[in-house]
Tab-separated table of C-alpha atoms in Angstrom:
chain	number	residue	atom	x	y	z
A	1	MET	CA	12.461	11.390	-15.022
A	2	ALA	CA	10.101	8.247	-13.839
A	3	LYS	CA	11.573	4.760	-15.102
A	4	TYR	CA	8.774	2.918	-17.217
A	5	VAL	CA	8.292	-0.865	-16.858
A	6	ASP	CA	5.882	-3.106	-18.291
A	7	VAL	CA	5.522	-6.592	-16.402
A	8	HIS	CA	3.283	-9.357	-17.683
A	9	PRO	CA	0.420	-9.069	-15.257
A	10	GLU	CA	-0.014	-13.025	-15.088
A	11	ASN	CA	3.313	-14.029	-15.460
A	12	PRO	CA	5.544	-11.035	-13.568
A	13	GLN	CA	9.315	-11.129	-15.548
A	14	PRO	CA	11.689	-11.973	-12.739
A	15	ARG	CA	14.227	-9.633	-14.526
A	16	ILE	CA	11.691	-6.717	-14.287
A	17	ILE	CA	10.874	-7.448	-11.043
A	18	ASN	CA	14.440	-7.901	-9.188
A	19	GLY	CA	14.982	-4.434	-11.168
A	20	VAL	CA	11.760	-2.921	-9.597
A	21	ALA	CA	13.018	-4.413	-6.069
A	22	ASP	CA	16.904	-3.476	-6.451
A	23	SER	CA	15.327	0.451	-7.409
A	24	ILE	CA	13.250	0.195	-4.107
A	25	ARG	CA	16.321	-0.727	-2.040
A	26	SER	CA	18.439	1.953	-3.307
A	27	GLY	CA	15.725	4.748	-2.253
A	28	ALA	CA	13.468	4.971	-4.934
A	29	LEU	CA	9.729	6.110	-5.002
A	30	VAL	CA	7.545	4.063	-7.243
A	31	ALA	CA	4.155	3.962	-8.781
A	32	TYR	CA	2.851	-0.174	-8.892
A	33	PRO	CA	-0.882	-1.597	-9.359
A	34	THR	CA	-2.602	-3.540	-7.111
A	35	ASP	CA	-5.952	-4.974	-6.654
A	36	SER	CA	-7.525	-2.357	-5.469
A	37	CYS	CA	-5.780	0.844	-7.618
A	38	TYR	CA	-1.982	1.986	-7.979
A	39	ALA	CA	-0.421	2.493	-5.067
A	40	LEU	CA	2.671	4.761	-4.316
A	41	GLY	CA	5.492	2.753	-3.112
A	42	CYS	CA	8.930	2.853	-0.958
A	43	GLN	CA	11.114	0.790	1.146
A	44	LEU	CA	9.962	0.821	4.949
A	45	GLY	CA	12.584	2.509	6.671
A	46	SER	CA	12.551	5.555	3.861
A	47	ARG	CA	12.371	8.857	5.572
A	48	GLU	CA	12.698	10.888	2.577
A	49	GLY	CA	10.414	8.342	0.466
A	50	LEU	CA	7.687	8.779	3.260
A	51	ASN	CA	8.186	12.215	3.008
A	52	ARG	CA	7.818	12.208	-1.180
A	53	ILE	CA	4.680	10.575	-0.713
A	54	ARG	CA	3.468	13.083	1.866
A	55	SER	CA	4.150	15.979	-0.601
A	56	ILE	CA	2.800	14.626	-3.711
A	57	ARG	CA	-0.780	13.821	-1.995
A	58	ASN	CA	-0.571	16.556	0.363
A	59	LEU	CA	-0.785	14.463	3.814
A	60	ASP	CA	-0.572	15.551	7.230
A	61	ASP	CA	0.606	13.994	9.788
A	62	ARG	CA	-2.667	12.338	10.797
A	63	HIS	CA	-2.728	10.379	8.220
A	64	HIS	CA	-2.407	6.512	8.394
A	65	PHE	CA	0.496	4.981	6.001
A	66	THR	CA	0.076	1.399	5.116
A	67	LEU	CA	2.459	-1.689	5.230
A	68	VAL	CA	1.771	-3.813	1.926
A	69	CYS	CA	2.634	-7.258	3.005
A	70	GLN	CA	3.360	-10.373	1.547
A	71	ASN	CA	1.191	-12.639	3.836
A	72	PHE	CA	-0.272	-13.329	7.132
A	73	SER	CA	2.827	-13.922	8.564
A	74	GLN	CA	4.683	-10.972	7.556
A	75	LEU	CA	1.801	-9.147	8.692
A	76	GLY	CA	1.891	-10.300	11.607
A	77	GLN	CA	5.336	-9.162	12.901
A	78	PHE	CA	4.289	-5.385	12.796
A	79	VAL	CA	0.940	-5.406	14.186
A	80	HIS	CA	-0.883	-6.602	17.331
A	81	ILE	CA	-3.404	-8.503	16.621
A	82	ASP	CA	-5.717	-10.394	19.119
A	83	ASN	CA	-7.851	-13.755	17.973
A	84	ASP	CA	-10.811	-12.471	16.931
A	85	VAL	CA	-9.599	-10.147	14.960
A	86	PHE	CA	-6.941	-12.479	13.538
A	87	ARG	CA	-10.091	-14.531	12.631
A	88	ALA	CA	-11.238	-11.873	10.423
A	89	ILE	CA	-9.026	-9.797	8.772
A	90	LYS	CA	-7.758	-13.472	8.484
A	91	ALA	CA	-11.512	-14.897	6.526
A	92	ALA	CA	-10.825	-11.639	4.090
A	93	THR	CA	-7.047	-11.914	3.059
A	94	PRO	CA	-5.178	-11.726	0.314
A	95	GLY	CA	-8.184	-8.755	-0.872
A	96	SER	CA	-8.901	-4.976	-1.109
A	97	TYR	CA	-9.289	-4.353	2.408
A	98	THR	CA	-6.355	-1.891	4.734
A	99	PHE	CA	-7.136	-2.526	8.885
A	100	ILE	CA	-5.544	-0.331	11.319
A	101	LEU	CA	-4.200	-1.922	14.054
A	102	PRO	CA	-1.851	-1.099	17.391
A	103	ALA	CA	1.777	-1.423	15.995
A	104	THR	CA	4.814	-3.296	17.136
A	105	LYS	CA	7.786	-1.843	17.439
A	106	GLU	CA	9.168	-3.111	14.528
A	107	VAL	CA	6.963	0.117	12.715
A	108	PRO	CA	9.444	3.036	12.224
A	109	ARG	CA	8.184	5.876	14.465
A	110	GLN	CA	7.390	8.168	11.813
A	111	LEU	CA	5.051	5.782	9.897
A	112	LEU	CA	2.749	5.893	13.194
A	113	HIS	CA	-0.464	7.594	13.859
A	114	PRO	CA	0.473	10.462	16.460
A	115	LYS	CA	-2.242	9.629	19.073
A	116	LYS	CA	-3.464	6.197	18.044
A	117	LYS	CA	-0.031	4.692	17.418
A	118	THR	CA	-1.468	2.970	14.422
A	119	VAL	CA	-0.493	1.565	11.299
A	120	GLY	CA	-2.585	0.673	8.169
A	121	VAL	CA	-1.306	-3.476	6.567
A	122	ARG	CA	-2.768	-4.921	3.900
A	123	ILE	CA	-2.440	-8.065	1.509
A	124	PRO	CA	-3.161	-7.654	-1.581
A	125	ASP	CA	-4.952	-10.427	-4.373
A	126	HIS	CA	-2.739	-9.392	-7.684
A	127	THR	CA	0.045	-10.923	-9.155
A	128	VAL	CA	2.621	-8.180	-9.618
A	129	ALA	CA	2.528	-7.009	-6.435
A	130	GLN	CA	2.953	-10.141	-4.820
A	131	ALA	CA	5.911	-10.996	-6.847
A	132	LEU	CA	7.770	-7.586	-6.089
A	133	LEU	CA	6.835	-8.134	-2.212
A	134	ALA	CA	7.995	-11.462	-2.284
A	135	GLU	CA	11.862	-10.009	-4.073
A	136	LEU	CA	11.563	-7.380	-1.222
A	137	GLY	CA	10.866	-9.550	1.595
A	138	GLU	CA	9.688	-6.928	3.596
A	139	PRO	CA	6.572	-4.585	3.253
A	140	LEU	CA	6.208	-2.317	1.095
A	141	LEU	CA	5.467	1.513	2.278
A	142	SER	CA	1.832	2.671	0.505
A	143	SER	CA	-0.208	5.181	-0.144
A	144	THR	CA	-3.190	5.166	-2.606
A	145	LEU	CA	-2.288	7.538	-5.886
A	146	LEU	CA	-4.996	9.900	-5.572
A	147	LEU	CA	-3.497	13.471	-5.975
A	148	PRO	CA	-5.061	16.080	-3.878
A	149	ASP	CA	-8.549	17.426	-5.226
A	150	GLU	CA	-9.106	14.745	-7.240
A	151	ASP	CA	-12.193	12.188	-6.212
A	152	GLU	CA	-10.748	8.989	-8.085
A	153	PRO	CA	-7.237	7.593	-7.880
A	154	MET	CA	-5.199	6.881	-10.769
A	155	THR	CA	-5.751	3.796	-12.302
A	156	GLN	CA	-3.231	4.109	-15.729
A	157	GLY	CA	-0.001	3.715	-16.025
A	158	TRP	CA	0.706	5.968	-19.045
A	159	GLU	CA	-1.251	8.736	-17.171
A	160	ILE	CA	0.888	8.554	-14.071
A	161	LYS	CA	4.277	8.758	-16.204
A	162	ASP	CA	2.854	11.083	-18.215
A	163	ARG	CA	1.292	13.543	-14.772
A	164	LEU	CA	4.212	12.057	-12.241
A	165	ASP	CA	7.401	12.131	-14.157
A	166	HIS	CA	9.546	14.308	-12.068
A	167	VAL	CA	7.989	13.014	-8.663
A	168	VAL	CA	8.445	9.212	-8.567
A	169	ASP	CA	11.327	7.473	-9.792
A	170	VAL	CA	9.486	4.265	-11.530
A	171	VAL	CA	6.426	3.403	-12.689
A	172	VAL	CA	5.164	-0.430	-13.069
A	173	ASP	CA	2.838	-0.745	-15.568
A	174	SER	CA	0.964	-4.752	-15.721
A	175	GLY	CA	-2.463	-3.044	-17.634
A	176	ASP	CA	-5.941	-2.965	-15.903
A	177	CYS	CA	-5.876	-2.904	-12.258
A	178	GLY	CA	-8.930	-1.964	-10.022
A	179	THR	CA	-10.306	1.426	-9.733
A	180	GLU	CA	-11.642	1.931	-6.243
A	181	PRO	CA	-9.153	2.369	-3.146
A	182	THR	CA	-9.092	-0.005	-0.486
A	183	THR	CA	-11.967	-0.539	2.227
A	184	VAL	CA	-10.629	0.455	5.202
A	185	ILE	CA	-11.529	-0.980	8.766
A	186	ASP	CA	-10.546	0.411	12.129
A	187	PHE	CA	-9.419	-2.590	14.422
A	188	SER	CA	-7.323	-0.458	17.029
A	189	GLY	CA	-10.462	-0.261	19.257
A	190	GLY	CA	-11.348	-4.340	19.632
A	191	GLU	CA	-14.391	-3.780	17.043
A	192	ALA	CA	-14.896	-3.455	13.628
A	193	GLU	CA	-15.213	-0.070	12.573
A	194	ILE	CA	-15.453	0.708	9.344
A	195	VAL	CA	-14.058	4.165	8.188
A	196	ARG	CA	-13.937	4.007	4.227
A	197	ARG	CA	-16.011	1.710	1.871
A	198	GLY	CA	-14.022	1.056	-1.278
A	199	ALA	CA	-12.996	-2.562	-3.043
A	200	GLY	CA	-13.269	-4.644	-0.062
A	201	ASP	CA	-17.174	-6.384	0.661
A	202	THR	CA	-17.705	-4.599	3.922
A	203	ALA	CA	-20.812	-6.911	5.342
A	204	ARG	CA	-18.672	-9.559	6.567
A	205	PHE	CA	-17.773	-6.269	9.151
A	206	GLU	CA	-20.719	-5.115	9.780
């Protein structure tokens, strides 16, 4: 049965955030809010967490997982970015974008796209997500909480608790969050390629 925690959306209670972070460090799979919708998250090196996300979402090995980062300096440890791409991404973060880039050796092999050796990265513009990332001190391995055969992500904490009670360990509820997944921009070829149009404005990349 999943633990349900109610977090203040503007002033997240440190005790609760610390507890969620400790659960993640202990191997928990959490459902947490972002600026684009709810996401599933686990510790960066957790193979079990990765497999649980794959199972819940029915994902194959070509799916790009996302490293949700606290800030740009943290993001830069996990992906290779040239100067032009750096400027483009810097101008769009934090925000509702996921960027696909060549991964550094800091990224666990099981997270990489099998052919491209790329990974998704993002920096959310969401107070609770940022508080959790600050407490963890490392990125969250994440994927949009979009269930198989459904067109829209889950957006309500109580609904996630009700439907996923036996497959996630913690549900973090801070009220309404976004209803659209991130906009996905693939920079792995050097030029911006819009892979998915979502919450982030694509105009700057067209």
